[in-house]
JSON list of C-alpha atoms in Angstrom, two decimals:
[
{"chain": "A", "resi": 18, "resn": "MET", "atom": "CA", "xyz": [54.04, 66.58, 171.97]},
{"chain": "A", "resi": 19, "resn": "THR", "atom": "CA", "xyz": [50.95, 68.49, 172.80]},
{"chain": "A", "resi": 20, "resn": "ASP", "atom": "CA", "xyz": [47.38, 67.33, 173.03]},
{"chain": "A", "resi": 21, "resn": "GLU", "atom": "CA", "xyz": [46.22, 69.34, 169.98]},
{"chain": "A", "resi": 22, "resn": "PRO", "atom": "CA", "xyz": [47.66, 67.62, 166.95]},
{"chain": "A", "resi": 23, "resn": "LYS", "atom": "CA", "xyz": [49.71, 69.69, 164.46]},
{"chain": "A", "resi": 24, "resn": "LYS", "atom": "CA", "xyz": [47.75, 70.15, 161.13]},
{"chain": "A", "resi": 25, "resn": "MET", "atom": "CA", "xyz": [49.02, 70.32, 157.51]},
{"chain": "A", "resi": 26, "resn": "ALA", "atom": "CA", "xyz": [46.94, 71.71, 154.52]},
{"chain": "A", "resi": 27, "resn": "ILE", "atom": "CA", "xyz": [48.03, 71.01, 150.93]},
{"chain": "A", "resi": 28, "resn": "ILE", "atom": "CA", "xyz": [46.58, 71.94, 147.65]},
{"chain": "A", "resi": 29, "resn": "ALA", "atom": "CA", "xyz": [47.48, 69.58, 144.89]},
{"chain": "A", "resi": 30, "resn": "SER", "atom": "CA", "xyz": [46.72, 71.55, 141.60]},
{"chain": "A", "resi": 31, "resn": "GLN", "atom": "CA", "xyz": [49.12, 69.70, 139.13]},
{"chain": "A", "resi": 32, "resn": "GLY", "atom": "CA", "xyz": [48.56, 66.24, 137.52]},
{"chain": "A", "resi": 33, "resn": "SER", "atom": "CA", "xyz": [51.75, 65.32, 135.87]},
{"chain": "A", "resi": 34, "resn": "LEU", "atom": "CA", "xyz": [53.77, 62.24, 137.49]},
{"chain": "A", "resi": 35, "resn": "ASP", "atom": "CA", "xyz": [56.35, 64.26, 138.64]},
{"chain": "A", "resi": 36, "resn": "TRP", "atom": "CA", "xyz": [54.22, 66.75, 140.60]},
{"chain": "A", "resi": 37, "resn": "ALA", "atom": "CA", "xyz": [51.95, 64.23, 141.80]},
{"chain": "A", "resi": 38, "resn": "TYR", "atom": "CA", "xyz": [54.71, 62.68, 144.12]},
{"chain": "A", "resi": 39, "resn": "PRO", "atom": "CA", "xyz": [55.11, 65.59, 146.53]},
{"chain": "A", "resi": 40, "resn": "PRO", "atom": "CA", "xyz": [51.57, 65.84, 147.84]},
{"chain": "A", "resi": 41, "resn": "PHE", "atom": "CA", "xyz": [51.28, 62.09, 148.47]},
{"chain": "A", "resi": 42, "resn": "ILE", "atom": "CA", "xyz": [54.73, 61.86, 149.91]},
{"chain": "A", "resi": 43, "resn": "LEU", "atom": "CA", "xyz": [54.38, 64.62, 152.33]},
{"chain": "A", "resi": 44, "resn": "ALA", "atom": "CA", "xyz": [50.70, 63.63, 153.32]},
{"chain": "A", "resi": 45, "resn": "SER", "atom": "CA", "xyz": [51.53, 60.23, 154.04]},
{"chain": "A", "resi": 46, "resn": "THR", "atom": "CA", "xyz": [54.75, 61.22, 155.90]},
{"chain": "A", "resi": 47, "resn": "ALA", "atom": "CA", "xyz": [52.79, 63.76, 157.86]},
{"chain": "A", "resi": 48, "resn": "ALA", "atom": "CA", "xyz": [50.08, 61.31, 158.84]},
{"chain": "A", "resi": 49, "resn": "ALA", "atom": "CA", "xyz": [52.57, 58.83, 160.07]},
{"chain": "A", "resi": 50, "resn": "MET", "atom": "CA", "xyz": [54.06, 61.66, 162.21]},
{"chain": "A", "resi": 51, "resn": "GLY", "atom": "CA", "xyz": [50.70, 62.17, 163.92]},
{"chain": "A", "resi": 52, "resn": "ILE", "atom": "CA", "xyz": [49.92, 65.48, 161.79]},
{"chain": "A", "resi": 53, "resn": "GLU", "atom": "CA", "xyz": [46.39, 65.70, 160.98]},
{"chain": "A", "resi": 54, "resn": "THR", "atom": "CA", "xyz": [46.44, 66.16, 157.24]},
{"chain": "A", "resi": 55, "resn": "LYS", "atom": "CA", "xyz": [44.16, 67.23, 154.39]},
{"chain": "A", "resi": 56, "resn": "VAL", "atom": "CA", "xyz": [44.74, 67.51, 150.79]},
{"chain": "A", "resi": 57, "resn": "PHE", "atom": "CA", "xyz": [42.62, 69.52, 148.46]},
{"chain": "A", "resi": 58, "resn": "PHE", "atom": "CA", "xyz": [42.98, 68.30, 144.80]},
{"chain": "A", "resi": 59, "resn": "THR", "atom": "CA", "xyz": [42.05, 70.86, 142.38]},
{"chain": "A", "resi": 60, "resn": "PHE", "atom": "CA", "xyz": [42.16, 71.53, 138.51]},
{"chain": "A", "resi": 61, "resn": "TYR", "atom": "CA", "xyz": [44.69, 69.22, 137.05]},
{"chain": "A", "resi": 62, "resn": "GLY", "atom": "CA", "xyz": [45.55, 67.49, 140.50]},
{"chain": "A", "resi": 63, "resn": "LEU", "atom": "CA", "xyz": [41.85, 66.09, 140.59]},
{"chain": "A", "resi": 64, "resn": "PRO", "atom": "CA", "xyz": [42.48, 63.20, 138.33]},
{"chain": "A", "resi": 65, "resn": "LEU", "atom": "CA", "xyz": [45.06, 61.93, 140.69]},
{"chain": "A", "resi": 66, "resn": "LEU", "atom": "CA", "xyz": [41.86, 60.86, 142.53]},
{"chain": "A", "resi": 67, "resn": "LYS", "atom": "CA", "xyz": [40.69, 58.46, 139.97]},
{"chain": "A", "resi": 68, "resn": "PRO", "atom": "CA", "xyz": [41.19, 54.65, 140.28]},
{"chain": "A", "resi": 69, "resn": "GLU", "atom": "CA", "xyz": [43.72, 54.54, 137.59]},
{"chain": "A", "resi": 70, "resn": "ILE", "atom": "CA", "xyz": [46.35, 57.26, 137.79]},
{"chain": "A", "resi": 71, "resn": "LYS", "atom": "CA", "xyz": [47.58, 58.01, 134.16]},
{"chain": "A", "resi": 72, "resn": "ALA", "atom": "CA", "xyz": [50.05, 60.82, 134.98]},
{"chain": "A", "resi": 73, "resn": "LYS", "atom": "CA", "xyz": [52.89, 61.33, 132.77]},
{"chain": "A", "resi": 74, "resn": "VAL", "atom": "CA", "xyz": [55.89, 63.51, 132.66]},
{"chain": "A", "resi": 75, "resn": "THR", "atom": "CA", "xyz": [56.52, 66.02, 129.84]},
{"chain": "A", "resi": 76, "resn": "PRO", "atom": "CA", "xyz": [60.22, 66.63, 129.25]},
{"chain": "A", "resi": 77, "resn": "ALA", "atom": "CA", "xyz": [59.44, 69.33, 126.63]},
{"chain": "A", "resi": 78, "resn": "ALA", "atom": "CA", "xyz": [57.75, 71.53, 129.47]},
{"chain": "A", "resi": 79, "resn": "ASN", "atom": "CA", "xyz": [60.59, 70.70, 131.95]},
{"chain": "A", "resi": 80, "resn": "PRO", "atom": "CA", "xyz": [64.14, 71.67, 130.43]},
{"chain": "A", "resi": 81, "resn": "ALA", "atom": "CA", "xyz": [65.81, 70.71, 133.81]},
{"chain": "A", "resi": 82, "resn": "MET", "atom": "CA", "xyz": [64.47, 67.08, 133.80]},
{"chain": "A", "resi": 83, "resn": "PRO", "atom": "CA", "xyz": [67.63, 64.70, 133.86]},
{"chain": "A", "resi": 84, "resn": "MET", "atom": "CA", "xyz": [67.17, 62.28, 130.73]},
{"chain": "A", "resi": 85, "resn": "LYS", "atom": "CA", "xyz": [68.82, 59.03, 131.84]},
{"chain": "A", "resi": 86, "resn": "MET", "atom": "CA", "xyz": [68.31, 55.38, 131.19]},
{"chain": "A", "resi": 87, "resn": "PRO", "atom": "CA", "xyz": [67.38, 53.07, 134.04]},
{"chain": "A", "resi": 88, "resn": "PHE", "atom": "CA", "xyz": [69.26, 50.11, 132.57]},
{"chain": "A", "resi": 89, "resn": "GLY", "atom": "CA", "xyz": [72.77, 49.20, 131.33]},
{"chain": "A", "resi": 90, "resn": "PRO", "atom": "CA", "xyz": [76.18, 49.61, 132.98]},
{"chain": "A", "resi": 91, "resn": "LYS", "atom": "CA", "xyz": [76.40, 52.42, 135.57]},
{"chain": "A", "resi": 92, "resn": "GLY", "atom": "CA", "xyz": [78.45, 54.72, 133.10]},
{"chain": "A", "resi": 93, "resn": "PHE", "atom": "CA", "xyz": [75.58, 54.48, 130.70]},
{"chain": "A", "resi": 94, "resn": "GLN", "atom": "CA", "xyz": [73.05, 55.06, 133.15]},
{"chain": "A", "resi": 95, "resn": "SER", "atom": "CA", "xyz": [74.82, 58.28, 134.24]},
{"chain": "A", "resi": 96, "resn": "ILE", "atom": "CA", "xyz": [74.64, 59.83, 130.92]},
{"chain": "A", "resi": 97, "resn": "ASN", "atom": "CA", "xyz": [72.39, 62.60, 130.80]},
{"chain": "A", "resi": 98, "resn": "TRP", "atom": "CA", "xyz": [71.04, 62.66, 127.06]},
{"chain": "A", "resi": 99, "resn": "PRO", "atom": "CA", "xyz": [71.00, 66.09, 125.51]},
{"chain": "A", "resi": 100, "resn": "ILE", "atom": "CA", "xyz": [67.49, 65.73, 123.66]},
{"chain": "A", "resi": 101, "resn": "PRO", "atom": "CA", "xyz": [66.54, 69.02, 121.79]},
{"chain": "A", "resi": 102, "resn": "HIS", "atom": "CA", "xyz": [63.40, 70.56, 122.61]},
{"chain": "A", "resi": 103, "resn": "ALA", "atom": "CA", "xyz": [62.54, 70.26, 118.75]},
{"chain": "A", "resi": 104, "resn": "VAL", "atom": "CA", "xyz": [62.60, 66.43, 119.47]},
{"chain": "A", "resi": 105, "resn": "SER", "atom": "CA", "xyz": [60.93, 65.91, 122.89]},
{"chain": "A", "resi": 106, "resn": "GLY", "atom": "CA", "xyz": [58.23, 68.70, 121.89]},
{"chain": "A", "resi": 107, "resn": "VAL", "atom": "CA", "xyz": [57.01, 66.90, 118.49]},
{"chain": "A", "resi": 108, "resn": "MET", "atom": "CA", "xyz": [57.81, 63.40, 118.57]},
{"chain": "A", "resi": 109, "resn": "PRO", "atom": "CA", "xyz": [54.78, 61.29, 119.05]},
{"chain": "A", "resi": 110, "resn": "GLY", "atom": "CA", "xyz": [54.80, 59.17, 121.98]},
{"chain": "A", "resi": 111, "resn": "PHE", "atom": "CA", "xyz": [58.00, 60.85, 123.59]},
{"chain": "A", "resi": 112, "resn": "ASP", "atom": "CA", "xyz": [56.09, 61.88, 126.80]},
{"chain": "A", "resi": 113, "resn": "THR", "atom": "CA", "xyz": [54.98, 57.90, 127.07]},
{"chain": "A", "resi": 114, "resn": "VAL", "atom": "CA", "xyz": [58.57, 56.55, 126.61]},
{"chain": "A", "resi": 115, "resn": "ALA", "atom": "CA", "xyz": [59.87, 59.26, 129.08]},
{"chain": "A", "resi": 116, "resn": "THR", "atom": "CA", "xyz": [57.27, 58.49, 131.57]},
{"chain": "A", "resi": 117, "resn": "SER", "atom": "CA", "xyz": [57.91, 54.72, 131.38]},
{"chain": "A", "resi": 118, "resn": "LEU", "atom": "CA", "xyz": [61.55, 55.34, 131.86]},
{"chain": "A", "resi": 119, "resn": "MET", "atom": "CA", "xyz": [60.98, 57.34, 134.86]},
{"chain": "A", "resi": 120, "resn": "LYS", "atom": "CA", "xyz": [58.80, 54.93, 136.49]},
{"chain": "A", "resi": 121, "resn": "LYS", "atom": "CA", "xyz": [61.36, 52.24, 135.87]},
{"chain": "A", "resi": 122, "resn": "THR", "atom": "CA", "xyz": [64.12, 54.55, 137.48]},
{"chain": "A", "resi": 123, "resn": "PHE", "atom": "CA", "xyz": [61.77, 55.30, 140.53]},
{"chain": "A", "resi": 124, "resn": "ALA", "atom": "CA", "xyz": [61.07, 51.33, 140.84]},
{"chain": "A", "resi": 125, "resn": "ASN", "atom": "CA", "xyz": [64.88, 50.74, 140.58]},
{"chain": "A", "resi": 126, "resn": "LYS", "atom": "CA", "xyz": [65.46, 53.29, 143.37]},
{"chain": "A", "resi": 127, "resn": "GLY", "atom": "CA", "xyz": [62.91, 51.60, 145.79]},
{"chain": "A", "resi": 128, "resn": "VAL", "atom": "CA", "xyz": [60.62, 54.74, 145.47]},
{"chain": "A", "resi": 129, "resn": "ALA", "atom": "CA", "xyz": [56.97, 53.86, 146.00]},
{"chain": "A", "resi": 130, "resn": "THR", "atom": "CA", "xyz": [54.33, 54.34, 143.14]},
{"chain": "A", "resi": 131, "resn": "ILE", "atom": "CA", "xyz": [51.76, 57.15, 143.16]},
{"chain": "A", "resi": 132, "resn": "THR", "atom": "CA", "xyz": [48.95, 54.54, 143.90]},
{"chain": "A", "resi": 133, "resn": "GLU", "atom": "CA", "xyz": [50.86, 53.12, 146.98]},
{"chain": "A", "resi": 134, "resn": "LEU", "atom": "CA", "xyz": [51.49, 56.21, 148.44]},
{"chain": "A", "resi": 135, "resn": "ARG", "atom": "CA", "xyz": [47.74, 57.20, 147.86]},
{"chain": "A", "resi": 136, "resn": "ASP", "atom": "CA", "xyz": [46.72, 53.95, 149.64]},
{"chain": "A", "resi": 137, "resn": "MET", "atom": "CA", "xyz": [49.11, 54.57, 152.48]},
{"chain": "A", "resi": 138, "resn": "CYS", "atom": "CA", "xyz": [47.30, 58.04, 152.70]},
{"chain": "A", "resi": 139, "resn": "LEU", "atom": "CA", "xyz": [44.03, 56.56, 153.18]},
{"chain": "A", "resi": 140, "resn": "MET", "atom": "CA", "xyz": [45.35, 53.90, 155.49]},
{"chain": "A", "resi": 141, "resn": "LEU", "atom": "CA", "xyz": [46.85, 56.61, 157.76]},
{"chain": "A", "resi": 142, "resn": "GLY", "atom": "CA", "xyz": [43.69, 58.64, 157.88]},
{"chain": "A", "resi": 143, "resn": "VAL", "atom": "CA", "xyz": [44.70, 61.73, 155.43]},
{"chain": "A", "resi": 144, "resn": "ASP", "atom": "CA", "xyz": [41.65, 63.37, 154.12]},
{"chain": "A", "resi": 145, "resn": "LEU", "atom": "CA", "xyz": [41.87, 63.74, 150.50]},
{"chain": "A", "resi": 146, "resn": "ILE", "atom": "CA", "xyz": [39.35, 66.12, 149.18]},
{"chain": "A", "resi": 147, "resn": "ALA", "atom": "CA", "xyz": [38.24, 66.55, 145.59]},
{"chain": "A", "resi": 148, "resn": "CYS", "atom": "CA", "xyz": [37.30, 70.22, 144.40]},
{"chain": "A", "resi": 149, "resn": "GLN", "atom": "CA", "xyz": [33.48, 70.24, 143.76]},
{"chain": "A", "resi": 150, "resn": "MET", "atom": "CA", "xyz": [34.07, 73.18, 141.25]},
{"chain": "A", "resi": 151, "resn": "THR", "atom": "CA", "xyz": [36.80, 71.42, 139.28]},
{"chain": "A", "resi": 152, "resn": "MET", "atom": "CA", "xyz": [34.46, 68.40, 139.11]},
{"chain": "A", "resi": 153, "resn": "ASP", "atom": "CA", "xyz": [31.72, 70.53, 137.46]},
{"chain": "A", "resi": 154, "resn": "VAL", "atom": "CA", "xyz": [34.07, 72.05, 135.21]},
{"chain": "A", "resi": 155, "resn": "PHE", "atom": "CA", "xyz": [35.74, 69.10, 133.89]},
{"chain": "A", "resi": 156, "resn": "GLY", "atom": "CA", "xyz": [32.70, 66.94, 134.02]},
{"chain": "A", "resi": 157, "resn": "PHE", "atom": "CA", "xyz": [33.71, 64.46, 136.82]},
{"chain": "A", "resi": 158, "resn": "GLU", "atom": "CA", "xyz": [31.17, 62.60, 139.04]},
{"chain": "A", "resi": 159, "resn": "GLU", "atom": "CA", "xyz": [31.66, 61.04, 142.52]},
{"chain": "A", "resi": 160, "resn": "LYS", "atom": "CA", "xyz": [31.65, 57.70, 140.68]},
{"chain": "A", "resi": 161, "resn": "ASP", "atom": "CA", "xyz": [34.63, 58.45, 138.60]},
{"chain": "A", "resi": 162, "resn": "PHE", "atom": "CA", "xyz": [36.77, 58.51, 141.97]},
{"chain": "A", "resi": 163, "resn": "ILE", "atom": "CA", "xyz": [38.20, 56.21, 144.54]},
{"chain": "A", "resi": 164, "resn": "GLU", "atom": "CA", "xyz": [36.30, 55.33, 147.68]},
{"chain": "A", "resi": 165, "resn": "GLY", "atom": "CA", "xyz": [37.17, 56.87, 150.80]},
{"chain": "A", "resi": 166, "resn": "ILE", "atom": "CA", "xyz": [37.63, 60.51, 149.68]},
{"chain": "A", "resi": 167, "resn": "SER", "atom": "CA", "xyz": [35.68, 63.72, 150.69]},
{"chain": "A", "resi": 168, "resn": "TYR", "atom": "CA", "xyz": [34.33, 66.50, 148.50]},
{"chain": "A", "resi": 169, "resn": "ALA", "atom": "CA", "xyz": [34.28, 70.16, 149.37]},
{"chain": "A", "resi": 170, "resn": "GLY", "atom": "CA", "xyz": [34.83, 73.58, 148.21]},
{"chain": "A", "resi": 171, "resn": "ALA", "atom": "CA", "xyz": [37.25, 76.39, 148.84]},
{"chain": "A", "resi": 172, "resn": "ALA", "atom": "CA", "xyz": [35.68, 77.69, 151.86]},
{"chain": "A", "resi": 173, "resn": "ALA", "atom": "CA", "xyz": [35.36, 74.35, 153.66]},
{"chain": "A", "resi": 174, "resn": "PHE", "atom": "CA", "xyz": [39.09, 73.77, 152.94]},
{"chain": "A", "resi": 175, "resn": "LEU", "atom": "CA", "xyz": [40.25, 77.27, 153.91]},
{"chain": "A", "resi": 176, "resn": "ASP", "atom": "CA", "xyz": [38.23, 76.77, 157.20]},
{"chain": "A", "resi": 177, "resn": "PHE", "atom": "CA", "xyz": [40.86, 73.84, 157.93]},
{"chain": "A", "resi": 178, "resn": "ALA", "atom": "CA", "xyz": [43.77, 75.44, 156.60]},
{"chain": "A", "resi": 179, "resn": "VAL", "atom": "CA", "xyz": [43.64, 78.79, 158.33]},
{"chain": "A", "resi": 180, "resn": "ASP", "atom": "CA", "xyz": [44.59, 76.88, 161.51]},
{"chain": "A", "resi": 181, "resn": "ALA", "atom": "CA", "xyz": [47.06, 74.62, 159.89]},
{"chain": "A", "resi": 182, "resn": "ASP", "atom": "CA", "xyz": [50.85, 74.63, 161.04]},
{"chain": "A", "resi": 183, "resn": "ILE", "atom": "CA", "xyz": [51.84, 73.83, 157.53]},
{"chain": "A", "resi": 184, "resn": "GLN", "atom": "CA", "xyz": [50.09, 75.08, 154.19]},
{"chain": "A", "resi": 185, "resn": "LEU", "atom": "CA", "xyz": [51.62, 74.04, 151.00]},
{"chain": "A", "resi": 186, "resn": "PHE", "atom": "CA", "xyz": [50.37, 74.85, 147.30]},
{"chain": "A", "resi": 187, "resn": "ILE", "atom": "CA", "xyz": [51.76, 72.23, 145.13]},
{"chain": "B", "resi": 5, "resn": "MET", "atom": "CA", "xyz": [76.64, 50.56, 168.73]},
{"chain": "B", "resi": 6, "resn": "THR", "atom": "CA", "xyz": [76.22, 47.58, 171.19]},
{"chain": "B", "resi": 7, "resn": "GLN", "atom": "CA", "xyz": [74.26, 44.41, 170.77]},
{"chain": "B", "resi": 8, "resn": "GLN", "atom": "CA", "xyz": [70.62, 45.13, 171.60]},
{"chain": "B", "resi": 9, "resn": "THR", "atom": "CA", "xyz": [67.73, 42.76, 172.03]},
{"chain": "B", "resi": 10, "resn": "TYR", "atom": "CA", "xyz": [64.61, 43.48, 170.19]},
{"chain": "B", "resi": 11, "resn": "ASP", "atom": "CA", "xyz": [61.08, 41.99, 169.98]},
{"chain": "B", "resi": 12, "resn": "ASP", "atom": "CA", "xyz": [60.40, 42.34, 166.21]},
{"chain": "B", "resi": 13, "resn": "GLU", "atom": "CA", "xyz": [62.29, 43.31, 163.23]},
{"chain": "B", "resi": 14, "resn": "LEU", "atom": "CA", "xyz": [61.42, 45.07, 159.84]},
{"chain": "B", "resi": 15, "resn": "ASP", "atom": "CA", "xyz": [63.51, 44.95, 156.65]},
{"chain": "B", "resi": 16, "resn": "CYS", "atom": "CA", "xyz": [63.36, 48.12, 154.62]},
{"chain": "B", "resi": 17, "resn": "SER", "atom": "CA", "xyz": [66.38, 47.45, 152.56]},
{"chain": "B", "resi": 18, "resn": "GLY", "atom": "CA", "xyz": [66.00, 48.91, 148.86]},
{"chain": "B", "resi": 19, "resn": "MET", "atom": "CA", "xyz": [63.22, 51.15, 149.81]},
{"chain": "B", "resi": 20, "resn": "ASN", "atom": "CA", "xyz": [63.48, 54.90, 149.38]},
{"chain": "B", "resi": 21, "resn": "CYS", "atom": "CA", "xyz": [61.84, 57.85, 151.13]},
{"chain": "B", "resi": 22, "resn": "PRO", "atom": "CA", "xyz": [59.40, 57.89, 152.73]},
{"chain": "B", "resi": 23, "resn": "LEU", "atom": "CA", "xyz": [58.81, 54.01, 152.55]},
{"chain": "B", "resi": 24, "resn": "PRO", "atom": "CA", "xyz": [60.95, 53.21, 155.63]},
{"chain": "B", "resi": 25, "resn": "VAL", "atom": "CA", "xyz": [59.00, 55.68, 157.76]},
{"chain": "B", "resi": 26, "resn": "LEU", "atom": "CA", "xyz": [55.69, 54.47, 156.86]},
{"chain": "B", "resi": 27, "resn": "LYS", "atom": "CA", "xyz": [56.50, 50.85, 157.05]},
{"chain": "B", "resi": 28, "resn": "THR", "atom": "CA", "xyz": [57.93, 51.41, 160.58]},
{"chain": "B", "resi": 29, "resn": "LYS", "atom": "CA", "xyz": [54.93, 53.44, 161.69]},
{"chain": "B", "resi": 30, "resn": "MET", "atom": "CA", "xyz": [52.60, 50.70, 160.51]},
{"chain": "B", "resi": 31, "resn": "LYS", "atom": "CA", "xyz": [54.61, 47.85, 162.05]},
{"chain": "B", "resi": 32, "resn": "ILE", "atom": "CA", "xyz": [55.05, 49.60, 165.55]},
{"chain": "B", "resi": 33, "resn": "ASP", "atom": "CA", "xyz": [51.45, 50.29, 165.66]},
{"chain": "B", "resi": 34, "resn": "GLU", "atom": "CA", "xyz": [50.73, 46.56, 166.05]},
{"chain": "B", "resi": 35, "resn": "MET", "atom": "CA", "xyz": [53.22, 46.31, 168.84]},
{"chain": "B", "resi": 36, "resn": "THR", "atom": "CA", "xyz": [52.89, 46.91, 172.62]},
{"chain": "B", "resi": 37, "resn": "LYS", "atom": "CA", "xyz": [54.44, 49.85, 174.74]},
{"chain": "B", "resi": 38, "resn": "GLY", "atom": "CA", "xyz": [58.00, 49.40, 175.52]},
{"chain": "B", "resi": 39, "resn": "ALA", "atom": "CA", "xyz": [58.55, 46.85, 172.81]},
{"chain": "B", "resi": 40, "resn": "VAL", "atom": "CA", "xyz": [61.63, 47.24, 170.43]},
{"chain": "B", "resi": 41, "resn": "LEU", "atom": "CA", "xyz": [61.44, 47.18, 166.82]},
{"chain": "B", "resi": 42, "resn": "LEU", "atom": "CA", "xyz": [64.72, 46.45, 164.89]},
{"chain": "B", "resi": 43, "resn": "VAL", "atom": "CA", "xyz": [64.52, 48.47, 161.60]},
{"chain": "B", "resi": 44, "resn": "SER", "atom": "CA", "xyz": [67.09, 48.01, 158.92]},
{"chain": "B", "resi": 45, "resn": "THR", "atom": "CA", "xyz": [67.47, 50.46, 155.78]},
{"chain": "B", "resi": 46, "resn": "THR", "atom": "CA", "xyz": [69.69, 51.25, 152.97]},
{"chain": "B", "resi": 47, "resn": "ASP", "atom": "CA", "xyz": [68.28, 54.63, 152.40]},
{"chain": "B", "resi": 48, "resn": "PRO", "atom": "CA", "xyz": [70.90, 57.22, 153.71]},
{"chain": "B", "resi": 49, "resn": "GLY", "atom": "CA", "xyz": [68.11, 59.63, 154.20]},
{"chain": "B", "resi": 50, "resn": "SER", "atom": "CA", "xyz": [66.61, 57.50, 156.79]},
{"chain": "B", "resi": 51, "resn": "CYS", "atom": "CA", "xyz": [69.26, 58.45, 159.22]},
{"chain": "B", "resi": 52, "resn": "LYS", "atom": "CA", "xyz": [67.80, 61.73, 159.71]},
{"chain": "B", "resi": 53, "resn": "ASP", "atom": "CA", "xyz": [64.16, 60.74, 158.81]},
{"chain": "B", "resi": 54, "resn": "MET", "atom": "CA", "xyz": [63.94, 57.94, 161.44]},
{"chain": "B", "resi": 55, "resn": "PRO", "atom": "CA", "xyz": [65.01, 59.97, 164.52]},
{"chain": "B", "resi": 56, "resn": "ALA", "atom": "CA", "xyz": [62.93, 63.01, 163.45]},
{"chain": "B", "resi": 57, "resn": "TRP", "atom": "CA", "xyz": [59.81, 60.85, 162.95]},
{"chain": "B", "resi": 58, "resn": "ALA", "atom": "CA", "xyz": [60.33, 58.86, 166.28]},
{"chain": "B", "resi": 59, "resn": "SER", "atom": "CA", "xyz": [60.77, 61.98, 168.45]},
{"chain": "B", "resi": 60, "resn": "ARG", "atom": "CA", "xyz": [57.86, 63.55, 166.82]},
{"chain": "B", "resi": 61, "resn": "VAL", "atom": "CA", "xyz": [55.32, 60.74, 167.61]},
{"chain": "B", "resi": 62, "resn": "GLY", "atom": "CA", "xyz": [57.10, 59.83, 170.93]},
{"chain": "B", "resi": 63, "resn": "HIS", "atom": "CA", "xyz": [59.04, 56.82, 170.15]},
{"chain": "B", "resi": 64, "resn": "LYS", "atom": "CA", "xyz": [62.53, 56.34, 171.50]},
{"chain": "B", "resi": 65, "resn": "ILE", "atom": "CA", "xyz": [65.52, 55.24, 169.21]},
{"chain": "B", "resi": 66, "resn": "VAL", "atom": "CA", "xyz": [67.48, 53.24, 172.03]},
{"chain": "B", "resi": 67, "resn": "ASP", "atom": "CA", "xyz": [70.45, 52.67, 169.45]},
{"chain": "B", "resi": 68, "resn": "SER", "atom": "CA", "xyz": [71.42, 53.07, 165.98]},
{"chain": "B", "resi": 69, "resn": "GLY", "atom": "CA", "xyz": [74.35, 52.43, 163.58]},
{"chain": "B", "resi": 70, "resn": "GLU", "atom": "CA", "xyz": [75.64, 51.32, 160.38]},
{"chain": "B", "resi": 71, "resn": "VAL", "atom": "CA", "xyz": [76.56, 47.58, 159.78]},
{"chain": "B", "resi": 72, "resn": "ASP", "atom": "CA", "xyz": [77.82, 46.38, 156.38]},
{"chain": "B", "resi": 73, "resn": "GLY", "atom": "CA", "xyz": [76.16, 49.22, 154.42]},
{"chain": "B", "resi": 74, "resn": "ARG", "atom": "CA", "xyz": [72.84, 48.76, 156.29]},
{"chain": "B", "resi": 75, "resn": "PHE", "atom": "CA", "xyz": [71.48, 51.45, 158.66]},
{"chain": "B", "resi": 76, "resn": "LEU", "atom": "CA", "xyz": [70.07, 49.89, 161.90]},
{"chain": "B", "resi": 77, "resn": "PHE", "atom": "CA", "xyz": [67.49, 51.52, 164.08]},
{"chain": "B", "resi": 78, "resn": "TYR", "atom": "CA", "xyz": [66.27, 50.19, 167.54]},
{"chain": "B", "resi": 79, "resn": "VAL", "atom": "CA", "xyz": [62.87, 51.87, 168.07]},
{"chain": "B", "resi": 80, "resn": "GLN", "atom": "CA", "xyz": [61.24, 51.60, 171.21]},
{"chain": "B", "resi": 81, "resn": "LYS", "atom": "CA", "xyz": [57.40, 52.06, 171.18]},
{"chain": "B", "resi": 82, "resn": "GLY", "atom": "CA", "xyz": [56.37, 54.88, 173.49]},
{"chain": "B", "resi": 83, "resn": "GLU", "atom": "CA", "xyz": [52.96, 56.02, 174.39]}
]
């Protein structure tokens, strides 16, 4: 261990449920390891800072996503259902069903929810930063987001990232 | 693995990455230097994660092993 803490800078640019996990998992773990961490939420990642996270998965846009059931006998659960793109892409409510199945799977496997991981990030001192420009573009105000976050632009984030030991774009 | 004494324990059974590490970090923060926390997990990933975390933050895993499908870690709080 050195006196100067290691640093990690993450850009979280995606807002779907599957893409929401990596920034919060890595940021909370890094903070637990004594790594000073900042996450810059921009474009579609920005809504992850709203009080209620409504992120979904979109199987039609992710052909490699395993389509499995989180209930039933083990053999049934291991079936990877071959859902044609023509169905997953156009059927109303398909994303909602797939999202609830994935959330159920995560819960069954003891994976924390996005909200839990975000709370841990704040508890552990991770700096969650909302991109000011994206707020203007998409019409968000500070009152739309949770307490305890900060607001900045590209230059302020890069000023931290340039000296970071780990830089990730997610 | 030999029988160790410990000051407090934390059950992380059923929890998946990164929860065992996060819960252990929060628990050990409340303890005093030199005290030993017994952490039990069922996540196989924790076998590599716990030592990596501990060595990074200056805690010592004085003993670890698998008992009845559970992974046990005796974590001694460092600086």
